[in-house]
Amino acid sequence: MNNIETGNHISGRSVYLDDIPELKGTLHAAVFGSPVAHGTITKLDISKAQSLPGVIRVFTFNDIPGQNEIGGIIADEPLFAANIVHYNGQAVALVVANDELTARKAVKLIEMTTAPLEVITDPRMAKEKGELLIPPRTFRQGNITGAWKKCDFIFEGRADSGAQEHLYIETQGAYAYPSDNNSIKVHSSTQGPTSVQKTISRVLNIPMNHIEVDVARLGGAFGGKEDQATGFGVMAALAAYILHRPVKLALHRLDDMRMTGKRHPYSSDFRIGLTRDLKIVAFQTTMYQNGGASADLSPAIMERTLFHSTNAYFIPNTEVTVYSCRTNLPPNTAFRGFGAPQGMFVIESAIAKAASEMKIPAHEIQQKNLLRENDEFHYGQTAKDVRIRNCFDTLIKRYDIEKITAEISAFNSSNEILKKGMALMPVCFGISFTNTTMNQARALVHIYQDGSIGISTGAIEMGQGVNTKLAEVAATLFSVSTTRIKLETTNTSRVANTSPTAASSGADLNGNALIIACNKLLKRLKEVAAALSNSNIDDITLENEAVLKKGNPTGIAWETLVHKAFLSRISLTENGHYSTPYIYFDKTKEKGHPFAYHVYGVAAITVTLDCLRGTYNVNDAHIVHDFGNSLNPIIDRGQIEGGLMQGIGWMTMEEVVYNDEGRLLSNSLSTYKVPDIYSAPETVDIHALETEGPELAVMKSKAVGEPPLMYGIGAYFALQNAIIAFNPGYKPDFDAPLTPEKVLMKLYKRR
Ligand code: MOS
């Protein structure tokens, strides 16, 4: 079934933040961001801005009734800089005016001077200077010190991966207005309405029950609105609360790019040891995460890097350390994969390094070391329902890797200028928030007396199709058409204390809560049906909007059943609460069972490189993916295609560049290149591995949001193989993104 929102999307009827009809008297806000990356504020003069006709008020930290603090995990992030600015673009003031243009004009009249402080943009330098956001963490397995002796080969290297701009279609924004009883209502483009609510409560010093955050849908998020939407929601709320007027704040694209954090760049040193028969015996890595100026979600992202640092491999002796480094960049944040892609890039780099030194294809090492059933992950969880070998074997069979390899060699020896390369990218991704507490969700279901159904959950629809999946869950349980079902906006007054829609877990957590609510209602309706048809409740089933008794029609339709239940004064409303069972993690030991299950898959990526120009095409991606029992193959395929492209973009062309003063140079779409249709592989072949699907996935349909992004990592190594085909003197290095400029340098680089 298609996404239930498609019709409204293509006809322009879907409501995004900017489509909400404006209330009379609505004011418009614009943010003044620091023009420097690090400095002590010596003067902040808002008088010229304040006196511009049409300006209502300019807010600074002085105007905050509660705490000037928006950090979600660590209290290290002011809403408005007070004495020191820590990154270029950091919010210092908010101008509120009668119209948007005036607000923006007034922003330019704000005068700020600073006494410069040292600007650090490099995480290794930050670590040297002791600038850490939190203490480092290390995950260990086996005995790394003793293991090196058992290795026939040991290779060392360095791997760097860059930032990535989320480029959600809808920029950050919020619309806030006063509501009854000294309360405030906020429409926010956020993945985490409860975070917005909680933070407004802290900053305004009013209780959470006075704040209602509502989200219809987002025009994309990709992790960029898990934490970073909060500040803008709070600013709009602050102005609306103090001025008693509706206030709208929506960032211009250039401001959004400059002011918000991105995927964390990582710089890592690795050491890998193998035996002659290609068994990886030991793997050690130290990673420097570029966290930006405050913690934001960096501690959680660092944790997922640790979890996924061995990707889909069993390595008996492992030691992984991550330093979360404070730099003078916007706080880097969640981005699809949440630190896992950065971790996986390092182990894949280590394998590629070993392969090139040993003059064998990397996939031989990959294949030898894939996880098996009951292997223990380096974080203590025992691997169950492991599908990576099935995926790998299926791919190799479906897409004759030996034959392709031979064809590529033949092509390369008969072509001077064009070279082809191929690489395989296995993926193992754990499903659950690594913070156990967050793995809970609630759903509220109303069956109206006409038989229509309204569903509220904590899930945010951001284009990923979660509303469609939830509608399908309820439609399946009640055995009614999805046209009877409406997904309500995500609203903190209807469903409270929610986790952000993140960690690929939106459908699982909210879907399972929905199942609980629906089953309670179903039981009640069956009791009514049993009474109506003089039968035992166990003989009652609902099928195709009708009541059956022992499989035979009773003549009672869904609508009649609901109406009779209402007349009998039976409650047609239910709440479901779900918390993922079994999971836990002990941070003192860095061991536990953090994930409900894992998603597995593997991609083979083939590229052709123009060795005169350094330009390239990704020719095809052959993927075998474990969907479990997919609830919606169309949506899931869309997630794979989108994730793959976003991963290819991150690895190849998307280059976020800051200068040494911490100013974003790739600050617009003319200087920041994202993949378009011409960058897409000509073939994307996605094969679903046939499995039953795990019990803890919603209706056994596995989470699909983040895992496919990491297939794109294969593009880096495919390109690298093509470079080696042209320049055998090139010693692989690992410095993503592999832009055409970098490719060109490597093509003509001699050892
Ligand atoms: Mo997602 S990167 O967990 O918001």
mmCIF file of N, CA, C and O in Angstrom, residues 575-609:
data_model
loop_
_atom_site.group_PDB
_atom_site.id
_atom_site.type_symbol
_atom_site.label_atom_id
_atom_site.label_comp_id
_atom_site.label_asym_id
_atom_site.label_seq_id
_atom_site.Cartn_x
_atom_site.Cartn_y
_atom_site.Cartn_z
ATOM 1 N N ASN A 575 -5.651 3.463 25.959
ATOM 2 C CA ASN A 575 -4.284 3.928 25.983
ATOM 3 C C ASN A 575 -3.392 2.685 26.023
ATOM 4 O O ASN A 575 -3.723 1.709 26.693
ATOM 5 N N GLY A 576 -2.298 2.706 25.296
ATOM 6 C CA GLY A 576 -1.357 1.588 25.359
ATOM 7 C C GLY A 576 0.022 2.100 25.757
ATOM 8 O O GLY A 576 0.447 3.162 25.286
ATOM 9 N N HIS A 577 0.661 1.369 26.622
ATOM 10 C CA HIS A 577 2.033 1.732 26.993
ATOM 11 C C HIS A 577 2.941 0.555 26.678
ATOM 12 O O HIS A 577 2.658 -0.576 27.062
ATOM 13 N N TYR A 578 4.022 0.821 25.981
ATOM 14 C CA TYR A 578 4.965 -0.240 25.625
ATOM 15 C C TYR A 578 6.359 0.131 26.103
ATOM 16 O O TYR A 578 6.789 1.276 25.961
ATOM 17 N N SER A 579 7.028 -0.838 26.684
ATOM 18 C CA SER A 579 8.455 -0.645 26.955
ATOM 19 C C SER A 579 9.163 -1.908 26.492
ATOM 20 O O SER A 579 8.721 -3.022 26.764
ATOM 21 N N THR A 580 10.248 -1.734 25.757
ATOM 22 C CA THR A 580 10.950 -2.875 25.171
ATOM 23 C C THR A 580 11.441 -3.810 26.282
ATOM 24 O O THR A 580 12.143 -3.352 27.186
ATOM 25 N N PRO A 581 11.083 -5.089 26.229
ATOM 26 C CA PRO A 581 11.542 -6.007 27.278
ATOM 27 C C PRO A 581 13.002 -6.417 27.078
ATOM 28 O O PRO A 581 13.579 -6.192 26.012
ATOM 29 N N TYR A 582 13.566 -7.008 28.085
ATOM 30 C CA TYR A 582 14.905 -7.654 28.081
ATOM 31 C C TYR A 582 16.097 -6.713 28.048
ATOM 32 O O TYR A 582 17.198 -7.104 28.402
ATOM 33 N N ILE A 583 15.933 -5.490 27.545
ATOM 34 C CA ILE A 583 17.137 -4.694 27.298
ATOM 35 C C ILE A 583 17.665 -4.023 28.569
ATOM 36 O O ILE A 583 16.904 -3.641 29.448
ATOM 37 N N TYR A 584 18.982 -3.903 28.657
ATOM 38 C CA TYR A 584 19.638 -3.173 29.749
ATOM 39 C C TYR A 584 21.078 -2.912 29.323
ATOM 40 O O TYR A 584 21.592 -3.555 28.401
ATOM 41 N N PHE A 585 21.715 -1.983 29.999
ATOM 42 C CA PHE A 585 23.142 -1.777 29.753
ATOM 43 C C PHE A 585 23.801 -1.234 31.013
ATOM 44 O O PHE A 585 23.285 -0.319 31.639
ATOM 45 N N ASP A 586 24.913 -1.841 31.374
ATOM 46 C CA ASP A 586 25.636 -1.441 32.579
ATOM 47 C C ASP A 586 26.863 -0.634 32.166
ATOM 48 O O ASP A 586 27.860 -1.186 31.696
ATOM 49 N N LYS A 587 26.777 0.675 32.348
ATOM 50 C CA LYS A 587 27.863 1.550 31.889
ATOM 51 C C LYS A 587 29.130 1.387 32.723
ATOM 52 O O LYS A 587 30.211 1.765 32.261
ATOM 53 N N THR A 588 29.018 0.870 33.941
ATOM 54 C CA THR A 588 30.238 0.708 34.740
ATOM 55 C C THR A 588 31.090 -0.415 34.161
ATOM 56 O O THR A 588 32.308 -0.384 34.234
ATOM 57 N N LYS A 589 30.423 -1.419 33.549
ATOM 58 C CA LYS A 589 31.166 -2.523 32.925
ATOM 59 C C LYS A 589 31.227 -2.365 31.407
ATOM 60 O O LYS A 589 31.953 -3.088 30.730
ATOM 61 N N GLU A 590 30.431 -1.478 30.849
ATOM 62 C CA GLU A 590 30.271 -1.330 29.396
ATOM 63 C C GLU A 590 29.827 -2.652 28.768
ATOM 64 O O GLU A 590 30.273 -3.033 27.676
ATOM 65 N N LYS A 591 28.978 -3.354 29.484
ATOM 66 C CA LYS A 591 28.428 -4.619 28.961
ATOM 67 C C LYS A 591 26.930 -4.656 29.239
ATOM 68 O O LYS A 591 26.455 -4.055 30.209
ATOM 69 N N GLY A 592 26.224 -5.402 28.418
ATOM 70 C CA GLY A 592 24.797 -5.544 28.635
ATOM 71 C C GLY A 592 24.115 -6.123 27.421
ATOM 72 O O GLY A 592 24.742 -6.814 26.599
ATOM 73 N N HIS A 593 22.836 -5.831 27.334
ATOM 74 C CA HIS A 593 22.014 -6.330 26.225
ATOM 75 C C HIS A 593 21.190 -5.133 25.752
ATOM 76 O O HIS A 593 20.003 -5.026 26.036
ATOM 77 N N PRO A 594 21.872 -4.198 25.051
ATOM 78 C CA PRO A 594 21.207 -2.923 24.775
ATOM 79 C C PRO A 594 20.163 -2.967 23.660
ATOM 80 O O PRO A 594 19.303 -2.098 23.607
ATOM 81 N N PHE A 595 20.237 -3.971 22.785
ATOM 82 C CA PHE A 595 19.393 -3.915 21.592
ATOM 83 C C PHE A 595 18.302 -4.993 21.581
ATOM 84 O O PHE A 595 18.554 -6.147 21.952
ATOM 85 N N ALA A 596 17.119 -4.603 21.125
ATOM 86 C CA ALA A 596 16.016 -5.565 20.990
ATOM 87 C C ALA A 596 16.383 -6.619 19.945
ATOM 88 O O ALA A 596 16.101 -7.799 20.098
ATOM 89 N N TYR A 597 17.001 -6.155 18.869
ATOM 90 C CA TYR A 597 17.450 -7.054 17.797
ATOM 91 C C TYR A 597 18.381 -6.263 16.883
ATOM 92 O O TYR A 597 18.596 -5.064 17.111
ATOM 93 N N HIS A 598 18.925 -6.929 15.890
ATOM 94 C CA HIS A 598 19.816 -6.253 14.936
ATOM 95 C C HIS A 598 19.257 -6.357 13.524
ATOM 96 O O HIS A 598 18.593 -7.335 13.186
ATOM 97 N N VAL A 599 19.567 -5.361 12.729
ATOM 98 C CA VAL A 599 19.209 -5.390 11.306
ATOM 99 C C VAL A 599 20.470 -5.740 10.517
ATOM 100 O O VAL A 599 21.547 -5.212 10.805
ATOM 101 N N TYR A 600 20.320 -6.626 9.562
ATOM 102 C CA TYR A 600 21.464 -7.071 8.766
ATOM 103 C C TYR A 600 21.238 -6.823 7.283
ATOM 104 O O TYR A 600 20.097 -6.839 6.806
ATOM 105 N N GLY A 601 22.329 -6.670 6.575
ATOM 106 C CA GLY A 601 22.235 -6.559 5.126
ATOM 107 C C GLY A 601 23.617 -6.356 4.540
ATOM 108 O O GLY A 601 24.587 -6.131 5.269
ATOM 109 N N VAL A 602 23.676 -6.461 3.228
ATOM 110 C CA VAL A 602 24.958 -6.223 2.559
ATOM 111 C C VAL A 602 24.690 -5.626 1.178
ATOM 112 O O VAL A 602 23.676 -5.936 0.555
ATOM 113 N N ALA A 603 25.591 -4.741 0.773
ATOM 114 C CA ALA A 603 25.465 -4.107 -0.539
ATOM 115 C C ALA A 603 26.740 -4.331 -1.332
ATOM 116 O O ALA A 603 27.838 -4.365 -0.765
ATOM 117 N N ALA A 604 26.588 -4.495 -2.636
ATOM 118 C CA ALA A 604 27.736 -4.481 -3.541
ATOM 119 C C ALA A 604 27.592 -3.233 -4.402
ATOM 120 O O ALA A 604 26.566 -3.034 -5.051
ATOM 121 N N ILE A 605 28.610 -2.387 -4.357
ATOM 122 C CA ILE A 605 28.552 -1.115 -5.083
ATOM 123 C C ILE A 605 29.616 -1.138 -6.181
ATOM 124 O O ILE A 605 30.777 -1.480 -5.913
ATOM 125 N N THR A 606 29.200 -0.768 -7.386
ATOM 126 C CA THR A 606 30.146 -0.722 -8.500
ATOM 127 C C THR A 606 30.221 0.700 -9.057
ATOM 128 O O THR A 606 29.193 1.356 -9.216
ATOM 129 N N VAL A 607 31.440 1.145 -9.337
ATOM 130 C CA VAL A 607 31.632 2.507 -9.851
ATOM 131 C C VAL A 607 32.519 2.493 -11.098
ATOM 132 O O VAL A 607 33.283 1.555 -11.317
ATOM 133 N N THR A 608 32.375 3.552 -11.888
ATOM 134 C CA THR A 608 33.301 3.775 -13.000
ATOM 135 C C THR A 608 33.920 5.154 -12.837
ATOM 136 O O THR A 608 33.211 6.132 -12.587
ATOM 137 N N LEU A 609 35.226 5.182 -12.964
ATOM 138 C CA LEU A 609 35.985 6.390 -12.689
ATOM 139 C C LEU A 609 36.605 6.909 -13.981
ATOM 140 O O LEU A 609 37.170 6.142 -14.752
#
